[in-house]
Amino acid sequence: QKEVEQNSGPLSVPEGAIASLNCTYSDRGSQSFFWYRQYSGKSPELIMFIYSNGDKEDGRFTAQLNKASQYVSLLIRDSQPSDSATYLCAVNRNGQNFVFGPGTRLSVLP
Amino acid sequence: GAVVSQHPSWVICKSGTSVKIECRSLDFQATTMFWYRQFPKQSLMLMATSNEGSKATYEQGVEKDKFLINHASLTLSTLTVTSAHPEDSSFYICSGKQGISHNEQFFGPGTRLTVL
């Protein structure tokens, strides 16, 4: 079992819709969770992080964490074509070892 | 967010030569820096983790004698690809993290290496 799993996609949503990106992880000791966005040919950029169970909202983005289910998700409201990118989920256990998922490719159709 | 720079942004070299990539944290002190490699259409693969003043910890399968990492200061880490071969052609990305807590890591813009 891979440590961090994501659907590779592509996930296609129409402009203005909600995009839902999912991530599961295997290490129950994981303590912090990150979502990064990566445009083709560029390095990842941090969207948001979450440490506690529940929801965390930042603008059009909402991260949801459920440690019991070992599941973290990212919702993007009012999706825009500029949101089209690969979204990487990253999980961290002890501040040192980050594990990235394979990424989900999102395509927002105008 | 914090800013990390990398130099060069792209490099082309002949097989057998060595290439050094610099990673600098510009506005924070990166106690830990990470080096990743990313092949086309694949995810990030962690190569090594380095803490300032210590030897780097390499991931399984990464040759430490081929990929030399130096983290001599809190703002600079270097990756040297020694005796590069075409299969080493990839996108190399560094990131920095401040402190030892669960802080996020900030990525440099990446270095695209092409070995002819």
Coordinates of C-alpha atoms in Angstrom, one line a residue:
Chain A
Q1 CA 0.0 0.0 0.0
K2 CA 1.3 3.4 -1.0
E3 CA 1.7 5.8 1.9
V4 CA -0.3 8.6 0.3
E5 CA -2.8 7.9 -2.5
Q6 CA -4.7 10.2 -4.8
N7 CA -6.7 9.6 -7.9
S8 CA -4.5 10.6 -10.8
G9 CA -7.4 12.0 -12.8
P10 CA -7.8 14.0 -14.9
L11 CA -10.7 15.4 -13.0
S12 CA -12.7 17.6 -15.2
V13 CA -15.2 20.2 -13.8
P14 CA -17.0 23.1 -15.5
E15 CA -16.1 26.6 -14.7
G16 CA -17.9 27.8 -11.6
A17 CA -18.4 24.3 -10.2
I18 CA -16.9 22.8 -7.0
A19 CA -13.9 20.6 -7.5
S20 CA -13.3 17.9 -4.9
L21 CA -9.9 16.4 -4.5
N22 CA -9.3 13.5 -2.3
C23 CA -6.3 12.0 -0.5
T24 CA -5.8 9.0 1.8
Y25 CA -2.8 8.1 3.8
S26 CA -1.6 5.0 5.6
D27 CA 0.4 6.3 8.5
R28 CA -1.9 6.8 11.5
G29 CA 0.9 8.8 13.2
S30 CA 0.7 11.5 10.5
Q31 CA 0.2 14.9 12.1
S32 CA 0.1 17.5 9.4
F33 CA -1.3 17.6 6.0
F34 CA -0.7 19.9 3.1
W35 CA -2.1 20.7 -0.3
Y36 CA 0.1 22.0 -3.0
R37 CA -0.7 23.1 -6.6
Q38 CA 1.7 22.5 -9.4
Y39 CA 1.4 23.9 -12.8
S40 CA 3.1 22.1 -15.7
G41 CA 6.8 22.8 -15.7
K42 CA 6.7 24.7 -12.4
S43 CA 7.5 23.7 -8.8
P44 CA 4.7 23.2 -6.3
E45 CA 3.2 26.1 -4.4
L46 CA 1.5 25.7 -1.1
I47 CA -2.3 26.2 -1.0
M48 CA -3.0 25.4 2.6
F49 CA -2.3 23.1 5.4
I50 CA -4.4 21.5 8.1
Y51 CA -3.5 19.9 11.4
S52 CA -6.8 19.2 13.2
N53 CA -9.9 17.2 12.3
G54 CA -12.6 19.2 10.6
D55 CA -12.7 21.9 8.0
K56 CA -10.3 24.8 7.3
E57 CA -11.3 27.5 4.9
D58 CA -9.1 29.9 3.0
G59 CA -10.9 31.9 0.3
R60 CA -12.2 29.5 -2.3
F61 CA -10.4 26.6 -0.8
T62 CA -11.5 24.3 2.0
A63 CA -9.4 21.5 3.4
Q64 CA -11.1 18.7 5.3
L65 CA -9.4 16.3 7.5
N66 CA -10.7 13.1 9.1
K67 CA -7.9 11.3 11.0
A68 CA -10.1 8.4 11.9
S69 CA -10.7 7.6 8.3
Q70 CA -7.1 8.7 7.3
Y71 CA -8.6 11.0 4.7
V72 CA -8.0 14.6 3.7
S73 CA -9.7 16.5 0.9
L74 CA -9.5 19.8 -0.8
L75 CA -12.6 21.6 -2.1
I76 CA -12.3 24.4 -4.6
R77 CA -15.4 26.5 -5.0
D78 CA -16.2 28.6 -8.0
S79 CA -13.5 26.7 -10.0
Q80 CA -11.7 28.8 -12.6
P81 CA -9.7 27.7 -15.7
S82 CA -6.6 29.1 -13.9
D83 CA -7.2 26.4 -11.3
S84 CA -6.3 23.8 -13.8
A85 CA -3.1 22.1 -12.5
T86 CA -1.9 19.1 -10.6
Y87 CA -2.8 19.1 -6.9
L88 CA -0.4 17.3 -4.6
C89 CA -1.3 16.0 -1.2
A90 CA 1.5 15.8 1.3
V91 CA 1.6 14.2 4.7
N92 CA 4.1 14.8 7.5
R93 CA 4.7 12.8 10.6
N94 CA 7.4 14.4 12.6
G95 CA 8.3 17.6 11.0
Q96 CA 11.0 15.9 8.9
N97 CA 9.6 13.3 6.7
F98 CA 7.2 14.6 4.1
V99 CA 5.5 12.1 1.8
F100 CA 3.8 13.3 -1.3
G101 CA 1.0 11.7 -3.2
P102 CA 1.2 11.2 -6.9
G103 CA -1.1 14.2 -7.6
T104 CA -4.5 14.7 -9.1
R105 CA -4.7 16.5 -12.4
L106 CA -7.6 19.0 -12.4
S107 CA -9.0 20.5 -15.6
V108 CA -11.5 23.3 -15.3
L109 CA -13.5 23.7 -18.5
P110 CA -14.5 27.2 -19.6
Chain B
G1 CA 5.0 32.7 2.1
A2 CA 8.8 32.3 2.4
V3 CA 10.9 32.6 -0.7
V4 CA 13.4 30.0 -2.0
S5 CA 15.5 30.5 -5.0
Q6 CA 17.4 28.0 -7.1
H7 CA 20.3 28.5 -9.5
P8 CA 20.6 27.7 -12.3
S9 CA 17.0 27.4 -13.5
W10 CA 18.1 25.2 -16.4
V11 CA 21.3 23.6 -17.4
I12 CA 22.5 21.4 -20.3
C13 CA 25.7 19.4 -19.9
K14 CA 27.6 16.7 -21.5
S15 CA 27.6 13.2 -20.1
G16 CA 30.3 12.6 -17.6
T17 CA 30.4 16.1 -16.3
S18 CA 29.3 17.4 -12.9
V19 CA 26.6 19.9 -12.2
K20 CA 26.0 22.0 -9.1
I21 CA 22.6 23.3 -8.2
E22 CA 22.2 26.0 -5.5
C23 CA 19.2 26.4 -3.3
R24 CA 18.8 29.5 -1.1
S25 CA 16.2 30.5 1.4
L26 CA 15.9 34.3 0.9
D27 CA 13.9 35.5 3.8
F28 CA 14.0 32.8 6.4
Q29 CA 16.5 30.4 7.9
A30 CA 15.9 26.9 6.6
T31 CA 17.0 24.5 9.2
T32 CA 16.0 21.6 7.0
M33 CA 16.2 21.5 3.2
F34 CA 14.8 18.8 0.9
W35 CA 15.9 17.8 -2.5
Y36 CA 13.4 16.3 -4.9
R37 CA 13.5 15.0 -8.4
Q38 CA 10.6 14.9 -10.8
F39 CA 10.4 13.1 -14.1
P40 CA 7.9 14.2 -16.7
K41 CA 4.3 13.4 -15.8
Q42 CA 5.4 11.8 -12.5
S43 CA 5.2 12.9 -8.9
L44 CA 7.9 14.4 -6.7
M45 CA 10.4 11.9 -5.5
L46 CA 12.3 12.8 -2.4
M47 CA 16.0 12.3 -2.8
A48 CA 17.4 13.5 0.4
T49 CA 16.9 15.6 3.6
S50 CA 19.6 17.8 4.9
N51 CA 19.8 19.6 8.2
E52 CA 22.2 22.5 8.5
G53 CA 25.6 21.4 9.6
S54 CA 24.8 17.7 9.3
K55 CA 25.2 15.0 6.7
A56 CA 22.2 14.5 4.4
T57 CA 19.9 11.6 4.8
Y58 CA 19.3 9.9 1.5
E59 CA 16.2 8.0 0.5
Q60 CA 16.6 4.4 -0.5
G61 CA 17.9 4.0 -4.0
V62 CA 19.5 7.4 -4.2
E63 CA 23.3 7.2 -4.5
K64 CA 24.9 9.5 -2.0
D65 CA 28.2 9.4 -3.9
K66 CA 26.5 10.5 -7.0
F67 CA 24.3 13.2 -5.6
L68 CA 26.4 15.2 -3.2
I69 CA 24.5 17.5 -0.9
N70 CA 26.0 20.2 1.2
H71 CA 24.0 22.3 3.7
A72 CA 26.7 24.5 5.0
S73 CA 24.5 27.4 6.2
L74 CA 20.9 28.1 7.2
T75 CA 20.3 29.7 3.9
L76 CA 22.2 27.6 1.4
S77 CA 22.2 24.0 0.3
T78 CA 23.8 22.6 -2.8
L79 CA 23.2 19.5 -4.8
T80 CA 26.0 18.3 -7.1
V81 CA 25.2 15.7 -9.7
T82 CA 28.5 14.0 -10.3
S83 CA 29.4 12.2 -13.6
A84 CA 26.0 13.0 -14.9
H85 CA 24.4 10.7 -17.5
P86 CA 21.3 11.1 -19.7
E87 CA 19.2 9.2 -17.2
D88 CA 19.9 11.9 -14.7
S89 CA 18.0 14.4 -16.8
S90 CA 15.1 15.6 -14.7
F91 CA 13.5 18.5 -12.9
Y92 CA 15.3 19.0 -9.6
I93 CA 13.5 20.9 -6.9
C94 CA 14.6 22.0 -3.5
S95 CA 12.5 23.1 -0.6
G96 CA 13.2 24.7 2.8
K97 CA 11.5 24.3 6.1
Q98 CA 12.0 26.5 9.1
G99 CA 12.2 25.0 12.5
I100 CA 11.5 21.4 13.7
S101 CA 7.8 21.6 14.1
H102 CA 5.2 20.7 11.5
N103 CA 5.8 23.8 9.5
E104 CA 5.1 23.7 5.8
Q105 CA 8.0 23.6 3.3
F106 CA 8.5 26.2 0.6
F107 CA 9.7 25.1 -2.8
G108 CA 12.3 26.7 -5.0
P109 CA 11.4 27.2 -8.7
G110 CA 13.3 24.1 -9.8
T111 CA 16.2 23.4 -12.0
R112 CA 15.7 21.5 -15.3
L113 CA 18.8 19.4 -16.0
T114 CA 19.4 17.9 -19.5
V115 CA 22.4 15.6 -19.9
L116 CA 23.4 15.0 -23.5

